[in-house]
Short mmCIF file of C-alpha atoms in Angstrom, two decimals:
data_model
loop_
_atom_site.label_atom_id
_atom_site.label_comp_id
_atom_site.label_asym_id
_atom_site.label_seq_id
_atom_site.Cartn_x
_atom_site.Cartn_y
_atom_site.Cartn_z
CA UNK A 1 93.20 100.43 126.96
CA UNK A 2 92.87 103.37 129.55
CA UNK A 3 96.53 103.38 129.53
CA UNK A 4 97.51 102.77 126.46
CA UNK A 5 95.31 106.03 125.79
CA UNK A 6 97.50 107.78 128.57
CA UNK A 7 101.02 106.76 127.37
CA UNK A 8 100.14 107.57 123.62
CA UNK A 9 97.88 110.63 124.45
CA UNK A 10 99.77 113.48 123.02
CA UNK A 11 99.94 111.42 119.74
CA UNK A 12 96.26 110.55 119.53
CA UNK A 13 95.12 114.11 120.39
CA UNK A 14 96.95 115.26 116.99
CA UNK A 15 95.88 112.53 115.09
CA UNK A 16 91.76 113.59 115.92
CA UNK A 17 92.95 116.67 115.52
CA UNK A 18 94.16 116.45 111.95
CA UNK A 19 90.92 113.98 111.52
CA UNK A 20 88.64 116.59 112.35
CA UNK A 21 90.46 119.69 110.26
CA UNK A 22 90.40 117.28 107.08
CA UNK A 23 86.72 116.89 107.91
CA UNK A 24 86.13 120.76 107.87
CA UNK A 25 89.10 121.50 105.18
CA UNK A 26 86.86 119.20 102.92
CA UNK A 27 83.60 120.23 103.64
CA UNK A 28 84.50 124.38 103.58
CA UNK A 29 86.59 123.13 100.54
CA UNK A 30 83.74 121.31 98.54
CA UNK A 31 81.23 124.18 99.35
CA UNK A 32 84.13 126.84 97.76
CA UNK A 33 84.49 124.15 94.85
CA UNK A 34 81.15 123.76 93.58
CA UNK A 35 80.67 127.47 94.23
CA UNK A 36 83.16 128.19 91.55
CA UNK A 37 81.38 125.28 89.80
CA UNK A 38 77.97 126.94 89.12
CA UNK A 39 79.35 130.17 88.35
CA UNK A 40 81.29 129.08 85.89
CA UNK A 41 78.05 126.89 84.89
CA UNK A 42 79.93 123.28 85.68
CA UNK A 43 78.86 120.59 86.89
CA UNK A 44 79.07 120.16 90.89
CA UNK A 45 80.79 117.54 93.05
CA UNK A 46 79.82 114.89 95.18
CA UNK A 47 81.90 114.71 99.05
CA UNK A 48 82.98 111.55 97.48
CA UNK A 49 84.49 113.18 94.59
CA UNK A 50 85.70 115.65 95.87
CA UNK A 51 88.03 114.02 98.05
CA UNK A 52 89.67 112.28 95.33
CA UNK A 53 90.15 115.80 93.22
CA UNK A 54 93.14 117.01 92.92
CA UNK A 55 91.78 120.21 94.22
CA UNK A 56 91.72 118.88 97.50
CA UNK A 57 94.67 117.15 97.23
CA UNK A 58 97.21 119.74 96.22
CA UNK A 59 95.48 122.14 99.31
CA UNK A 60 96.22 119.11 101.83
CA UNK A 61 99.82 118.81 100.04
CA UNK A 62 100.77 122.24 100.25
CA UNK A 63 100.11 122.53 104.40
CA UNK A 64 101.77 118.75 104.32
CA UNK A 65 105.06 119.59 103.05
CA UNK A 66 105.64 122.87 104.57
CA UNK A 67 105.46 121.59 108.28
CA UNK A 68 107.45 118.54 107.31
CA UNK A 69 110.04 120.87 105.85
CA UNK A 70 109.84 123.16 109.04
CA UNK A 71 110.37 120.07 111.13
CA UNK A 72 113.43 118.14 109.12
CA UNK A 73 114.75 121.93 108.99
CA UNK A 74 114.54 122.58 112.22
CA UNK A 75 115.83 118.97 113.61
CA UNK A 76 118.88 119.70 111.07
CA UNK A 77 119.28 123.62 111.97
CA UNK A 78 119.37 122.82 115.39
CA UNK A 79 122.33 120.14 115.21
CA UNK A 80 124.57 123.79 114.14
CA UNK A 81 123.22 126.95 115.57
CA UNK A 82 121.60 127.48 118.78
CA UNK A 83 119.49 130.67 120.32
CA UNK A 84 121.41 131.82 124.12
CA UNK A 85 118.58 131.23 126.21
CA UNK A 86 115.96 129.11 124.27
CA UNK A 87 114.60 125.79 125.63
CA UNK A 88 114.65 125.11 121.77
CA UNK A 89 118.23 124.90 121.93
CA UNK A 90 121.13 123.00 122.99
CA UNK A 91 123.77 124.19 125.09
CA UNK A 92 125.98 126.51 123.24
CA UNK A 93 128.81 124.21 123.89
CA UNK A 94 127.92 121.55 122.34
CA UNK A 95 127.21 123.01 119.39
CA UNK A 96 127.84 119.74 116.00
CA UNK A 97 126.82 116.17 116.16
CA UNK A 98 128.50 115.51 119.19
CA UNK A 99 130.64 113.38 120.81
CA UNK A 100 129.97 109.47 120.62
CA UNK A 101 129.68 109.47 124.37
CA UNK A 102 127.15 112.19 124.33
CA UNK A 103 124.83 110.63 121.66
CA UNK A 104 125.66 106.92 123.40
CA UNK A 105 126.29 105.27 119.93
CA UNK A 106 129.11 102.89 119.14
CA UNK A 107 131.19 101.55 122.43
CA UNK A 108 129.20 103.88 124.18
CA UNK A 109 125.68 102.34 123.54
CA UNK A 110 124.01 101.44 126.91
CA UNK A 111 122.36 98.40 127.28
CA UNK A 112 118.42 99.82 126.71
CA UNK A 113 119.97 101.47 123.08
CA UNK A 114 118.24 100.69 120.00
CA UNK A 115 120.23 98.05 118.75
CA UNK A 116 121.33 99.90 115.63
CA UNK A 117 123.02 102.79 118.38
CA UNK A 118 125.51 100.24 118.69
CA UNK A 119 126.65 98.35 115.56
CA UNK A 120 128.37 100.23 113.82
CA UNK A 121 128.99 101.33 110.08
CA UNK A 122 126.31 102.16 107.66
CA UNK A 123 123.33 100.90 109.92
CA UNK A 124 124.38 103.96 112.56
CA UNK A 125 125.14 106.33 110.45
CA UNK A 126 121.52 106.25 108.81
CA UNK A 127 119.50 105.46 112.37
CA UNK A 128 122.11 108.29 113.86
CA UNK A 129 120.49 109.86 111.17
CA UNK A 130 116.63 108.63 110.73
CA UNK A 131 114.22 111.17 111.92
CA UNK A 132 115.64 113.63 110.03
CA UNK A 133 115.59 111.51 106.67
CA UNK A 134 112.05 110.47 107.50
CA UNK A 135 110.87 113.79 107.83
CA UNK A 136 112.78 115.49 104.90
CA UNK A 137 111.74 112.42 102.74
CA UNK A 138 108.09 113.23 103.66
CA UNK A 139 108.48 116.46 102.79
CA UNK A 140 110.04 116.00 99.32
CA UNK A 141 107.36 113.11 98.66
CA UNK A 142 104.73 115.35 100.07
CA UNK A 143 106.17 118.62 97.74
CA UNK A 144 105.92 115.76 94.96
CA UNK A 145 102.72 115.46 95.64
CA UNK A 146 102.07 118.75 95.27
CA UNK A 147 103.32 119.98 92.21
CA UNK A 148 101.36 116.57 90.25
CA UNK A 149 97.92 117.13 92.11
CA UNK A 150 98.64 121.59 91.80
CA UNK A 151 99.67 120.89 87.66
CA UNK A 152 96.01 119.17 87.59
CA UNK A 153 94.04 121.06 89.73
CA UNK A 154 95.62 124.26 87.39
CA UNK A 155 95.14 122.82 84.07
CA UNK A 156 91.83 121.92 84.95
CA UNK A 157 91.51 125.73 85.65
CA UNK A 158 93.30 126.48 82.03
CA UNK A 159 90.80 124.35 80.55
CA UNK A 160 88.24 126.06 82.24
CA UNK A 161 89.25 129.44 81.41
CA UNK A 162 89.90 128.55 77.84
CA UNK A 163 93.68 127.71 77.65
CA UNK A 164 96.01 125.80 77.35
CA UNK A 165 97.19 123.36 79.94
CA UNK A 166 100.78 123.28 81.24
CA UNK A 167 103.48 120.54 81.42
CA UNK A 168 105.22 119.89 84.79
CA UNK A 169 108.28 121.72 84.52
CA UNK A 170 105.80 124.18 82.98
CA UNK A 171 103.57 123.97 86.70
CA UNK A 172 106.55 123.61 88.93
CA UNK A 173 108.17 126.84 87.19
CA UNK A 174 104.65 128.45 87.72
CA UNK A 175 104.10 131.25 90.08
CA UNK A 176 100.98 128.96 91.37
CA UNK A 177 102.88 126.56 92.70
CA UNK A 178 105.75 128.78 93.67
CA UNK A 179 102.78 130.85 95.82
CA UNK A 180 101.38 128.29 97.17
CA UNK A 181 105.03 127.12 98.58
CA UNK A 182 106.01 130.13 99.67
CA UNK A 183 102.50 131.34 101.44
CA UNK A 184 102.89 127.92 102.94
CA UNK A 185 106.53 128.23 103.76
CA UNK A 186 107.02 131.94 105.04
CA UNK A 187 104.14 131.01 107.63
CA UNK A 188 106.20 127.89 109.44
CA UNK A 189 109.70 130.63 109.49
CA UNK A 190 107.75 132.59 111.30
CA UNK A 191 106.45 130.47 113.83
CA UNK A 192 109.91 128.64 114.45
CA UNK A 193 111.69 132.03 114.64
CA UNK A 194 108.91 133.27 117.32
CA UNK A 195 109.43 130.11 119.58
CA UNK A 196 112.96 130.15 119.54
CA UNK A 197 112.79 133.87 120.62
CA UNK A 198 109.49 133.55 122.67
CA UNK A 199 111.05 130.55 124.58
CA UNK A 200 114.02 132.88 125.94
CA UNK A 201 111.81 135.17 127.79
CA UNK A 202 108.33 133.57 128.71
CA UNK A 203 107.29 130.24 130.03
CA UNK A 204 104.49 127.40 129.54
CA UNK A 205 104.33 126.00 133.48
CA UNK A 206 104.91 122.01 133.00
CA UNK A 207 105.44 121.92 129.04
CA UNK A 208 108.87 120.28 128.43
CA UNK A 209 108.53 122.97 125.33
CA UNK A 210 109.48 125.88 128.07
CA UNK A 211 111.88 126.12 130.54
CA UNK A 212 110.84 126.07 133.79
CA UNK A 213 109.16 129.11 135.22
CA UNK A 214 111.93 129.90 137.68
CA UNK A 215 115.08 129.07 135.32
CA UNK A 216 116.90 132.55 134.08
CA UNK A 217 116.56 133.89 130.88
CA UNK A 218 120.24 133.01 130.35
CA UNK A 219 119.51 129.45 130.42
CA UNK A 220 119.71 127.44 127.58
CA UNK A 221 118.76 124.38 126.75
CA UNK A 222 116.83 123.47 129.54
CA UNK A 223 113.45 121.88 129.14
CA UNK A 224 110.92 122.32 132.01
CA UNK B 1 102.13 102.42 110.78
CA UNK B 2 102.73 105.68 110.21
CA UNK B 3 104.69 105.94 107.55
CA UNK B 4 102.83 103.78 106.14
CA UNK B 5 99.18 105.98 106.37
CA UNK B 6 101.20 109.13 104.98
CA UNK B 7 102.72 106.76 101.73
CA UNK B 8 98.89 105.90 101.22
CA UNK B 9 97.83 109.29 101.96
CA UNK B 10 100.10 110.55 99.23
CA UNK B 11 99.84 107.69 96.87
CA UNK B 12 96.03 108.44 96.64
CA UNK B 13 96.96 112.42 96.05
CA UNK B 14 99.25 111.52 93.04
CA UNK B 15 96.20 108.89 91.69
CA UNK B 16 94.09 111.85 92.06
CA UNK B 17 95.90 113.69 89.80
CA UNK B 18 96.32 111.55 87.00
CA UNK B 19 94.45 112.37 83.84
CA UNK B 20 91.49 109.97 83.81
CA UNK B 21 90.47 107.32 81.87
CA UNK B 22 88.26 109.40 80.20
CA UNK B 23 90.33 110.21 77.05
CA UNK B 24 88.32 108.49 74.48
CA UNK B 25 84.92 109.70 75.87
CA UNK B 26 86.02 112.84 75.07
CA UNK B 27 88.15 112.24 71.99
CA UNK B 28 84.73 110.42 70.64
CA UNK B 29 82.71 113.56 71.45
CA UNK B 30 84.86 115.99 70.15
CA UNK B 31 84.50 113.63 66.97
CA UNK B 32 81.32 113.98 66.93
CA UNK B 33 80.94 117.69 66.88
CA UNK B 34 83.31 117.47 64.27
CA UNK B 35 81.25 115.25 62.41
CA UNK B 36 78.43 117.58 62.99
CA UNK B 37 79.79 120.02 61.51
CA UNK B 38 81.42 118.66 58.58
CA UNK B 39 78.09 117.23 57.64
CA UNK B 40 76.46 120.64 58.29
CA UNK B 41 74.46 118.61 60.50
CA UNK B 42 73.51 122.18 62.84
CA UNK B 43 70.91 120.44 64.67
CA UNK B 44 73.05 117.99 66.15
CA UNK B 45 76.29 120.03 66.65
CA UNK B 46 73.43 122.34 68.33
CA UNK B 47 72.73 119.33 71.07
CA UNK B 48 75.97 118.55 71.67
CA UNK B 49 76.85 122.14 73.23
CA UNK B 50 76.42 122.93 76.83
CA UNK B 51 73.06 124.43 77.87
CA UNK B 52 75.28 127.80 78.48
CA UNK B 53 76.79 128.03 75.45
CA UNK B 54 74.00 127.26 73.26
CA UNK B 55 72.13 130.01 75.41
CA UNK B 56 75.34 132.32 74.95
CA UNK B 57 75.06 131.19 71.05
CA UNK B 58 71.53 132.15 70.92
CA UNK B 59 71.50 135.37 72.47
CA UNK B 60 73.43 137.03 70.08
CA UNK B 61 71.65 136.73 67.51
CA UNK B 62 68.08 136.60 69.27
CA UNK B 63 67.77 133.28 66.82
CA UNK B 64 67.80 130.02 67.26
CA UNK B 65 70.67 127.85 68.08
CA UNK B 66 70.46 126.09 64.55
CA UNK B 67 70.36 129.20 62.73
CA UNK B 68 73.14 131.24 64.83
CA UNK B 69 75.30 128.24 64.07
CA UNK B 70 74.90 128.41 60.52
CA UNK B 71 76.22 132.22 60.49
CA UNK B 72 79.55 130.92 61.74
CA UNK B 73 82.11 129.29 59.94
CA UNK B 74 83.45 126.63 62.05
CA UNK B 75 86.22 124.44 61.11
CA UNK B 76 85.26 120.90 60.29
CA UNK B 77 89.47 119.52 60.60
CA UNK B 78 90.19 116.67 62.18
CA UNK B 79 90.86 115.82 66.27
CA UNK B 80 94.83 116.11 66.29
CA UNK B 81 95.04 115.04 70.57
CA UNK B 82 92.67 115.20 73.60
CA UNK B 83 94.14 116.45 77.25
CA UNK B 84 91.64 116.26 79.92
CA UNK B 85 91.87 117.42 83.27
CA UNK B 86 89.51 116.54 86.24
CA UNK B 87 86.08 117.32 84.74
CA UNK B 88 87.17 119.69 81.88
CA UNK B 89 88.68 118.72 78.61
CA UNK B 90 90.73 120.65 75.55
CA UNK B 91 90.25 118.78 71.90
CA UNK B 92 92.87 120.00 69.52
CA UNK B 93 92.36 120.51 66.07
CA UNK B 94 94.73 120.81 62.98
CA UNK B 95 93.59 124.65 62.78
CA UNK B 96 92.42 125.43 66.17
CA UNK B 97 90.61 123.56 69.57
CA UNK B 98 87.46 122.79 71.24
CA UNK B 99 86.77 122.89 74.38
CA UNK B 100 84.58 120.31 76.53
CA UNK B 101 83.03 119.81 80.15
CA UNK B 102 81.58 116.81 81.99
CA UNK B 103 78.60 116.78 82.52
CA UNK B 104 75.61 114.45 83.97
CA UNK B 105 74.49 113.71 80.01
CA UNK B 106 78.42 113.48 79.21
CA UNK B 107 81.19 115.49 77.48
CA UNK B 108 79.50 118.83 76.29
CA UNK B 109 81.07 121.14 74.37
CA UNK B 110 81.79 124.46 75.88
CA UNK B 111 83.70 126.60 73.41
CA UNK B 112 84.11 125.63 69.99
CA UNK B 113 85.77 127.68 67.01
CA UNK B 114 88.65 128.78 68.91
CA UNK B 115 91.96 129.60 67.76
CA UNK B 116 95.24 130.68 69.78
CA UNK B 117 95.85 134.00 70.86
CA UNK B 118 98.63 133.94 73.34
CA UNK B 119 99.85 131.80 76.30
CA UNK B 120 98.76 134.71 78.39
CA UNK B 121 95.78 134.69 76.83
CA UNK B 122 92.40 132.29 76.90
CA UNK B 123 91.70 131.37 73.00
CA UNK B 124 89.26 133.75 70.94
CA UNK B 125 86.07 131.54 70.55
CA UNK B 126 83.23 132.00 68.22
CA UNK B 127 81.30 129.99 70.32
CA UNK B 128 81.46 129.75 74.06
CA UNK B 129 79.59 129.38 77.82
#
């Protein structure tokens, strides 16, 4: 168990991580809710119900599919353009998917490669290929998500406010969902950009995320 | 395992936001009021609005709810469609809407008497809270 907990602990910190901020997002959110609630002389929510309203829902959605897009965008950016210097890049030189060789796929598949490194066809081109459809296809489900629980949580706020509720082109061509992508979005650009940069010049002692303290700013690609 | 948690995850956001199964709760009070009204039946129209609008009703005219009612001319036409979202509800009408809120008794109406101004704009209601 002990070790189990070891090997998987960067993992299982997130996940409590993200257990706990759901926790507070839901509690700060239902206090915010029924807030709004009795002001606008509604009836309050339950924690129960709450976590099933699309309220909640679209404001988990909206931080869901902006770091999965940061992530499937940056796992794809990275393939083409690098930053001189960066630990969050590759070499300049090897700039593309690579060679075979390199990535150990096909007749180059070692003997510890997941099996579908070396087999060929359709089955390596998609796991050659499966983190980054993973990701983006969380992020489009999670954007999904999204716009259906954001159209309900905003026509219940029509209704509310004594108009008339929206179809889902009508939401998705809203500028409430188009803020709350773009609020979302703009914030994960930011961060990526800084790292990249940050990650030339300074240095996390130990974190594979930094080059190592000593290595020269012209380094790239080296992970400490 | 953990694909699968985010597919629940998001399968239970898209549940949340479909419109509930509370269509013909509200379809049947919206009827109601209606009904109410067609019948001139003030007294019960009165009960079925929410405790804010029937204060908002009565404090313009320092009367009571019954009597302010009466002074309006609401449309008695027929429920057209019902859209409700999360705990608050729109009836159309052939010549205008009502609107409705969930409450612990039931659907209330909230604003009744209201016709279309603009899609910018919330609907001008003779009665509302």
């Amino acid at each position: 168990m002990r070790r189990f907990l070891f090997e998987n602990g960067l993992t299982l910190f997130f996940l409590t991580l993200l257990l706990l901020a759901l926790v507070g997002q839901s509690i700060a959110g239902l206090a915010e809710f029924n807030s709004q609630q009795l002001v606008s002389g509604l009836q309050t929510l339950s924690y129960g119900q709450y976590l099933l309203s699309s309220d909640f829902s679209v404001d988990v959605a909206e931080n869901w599919q902006s770091e999965f897009l940061q992530f499937s965008l940056y796992l794809l950016v990275t393939v083409w353009l690098v930053q001189r210097g960066s630990s969050e890049s590759k070499e300049l030189d090897k700039v593309g998917p690579e060679s075979d060789e390199d990535q150990r796929v096909g007749d180059h598949a070692q003997p510890d490669s997941p099996a579908w490194a070396g087999v060929g066809g359709l089955r390596q081109v998609l796991y050659s290929r499966s983190l980054g459809i993973t990701m983006g296809t969380i992020f489009l489900l999670s954007w999904l998500a999204q716009s259906i629980a954001g159209r309900a949580a905003f026509n219940g706020q029509q209704l509310s406010q004594r108009q008339d509720p929206v179809t889902w082109f009508g939401y998705i061509s809203s500028a409430d969902f188009w803020g709350r992508t773009l609020q979302n979005w703009q914030s994960e650009f930011l961060a990526v950009a800084a790292m990249a940069i940050f990650a030339v010049y300074l240095r996390q002692r130990g974190s594979p995320e930094s080059k190592p303290v000593g290595a020269s700013h012209d380094t790239t690609g080296l992970e400490g | 395992m953990r694909a699968l948690v985010v597919t629940a995850a998001l399968a239970a956001m898209l549940l949340s936001a479909c419109t509930p199964a509370a269509v013909p709760d509200v379809r049947t009070a919206a009827e109601r009021f209606q009904g109410a009204v067609a019948d001139d039946d003030l007294s019960a129209a009165c009960a079925m609005l929410s405790d804010r609008a029937r204060r908002q009703l009565e404090g313009t005219t320092a009367t009571g709810c019954v009597q302010a009612l009466s002074r309006l001319t609401l449309t008695d036409a027929d429920v057209t469609s019902v859209s409700v979202w999360g705990d608050n509800a729109q009836a159309r009408l052939a010549d205008g809407a009502l609107f409705l809120a969930e409450f612990d008794t039931g659907w209330q109406v909230t604003a009744a008497g209201c016709t279309f101004v603009s899609d910018e704009l919330p609907y001008d209601c003779d009665v509302e809270g």
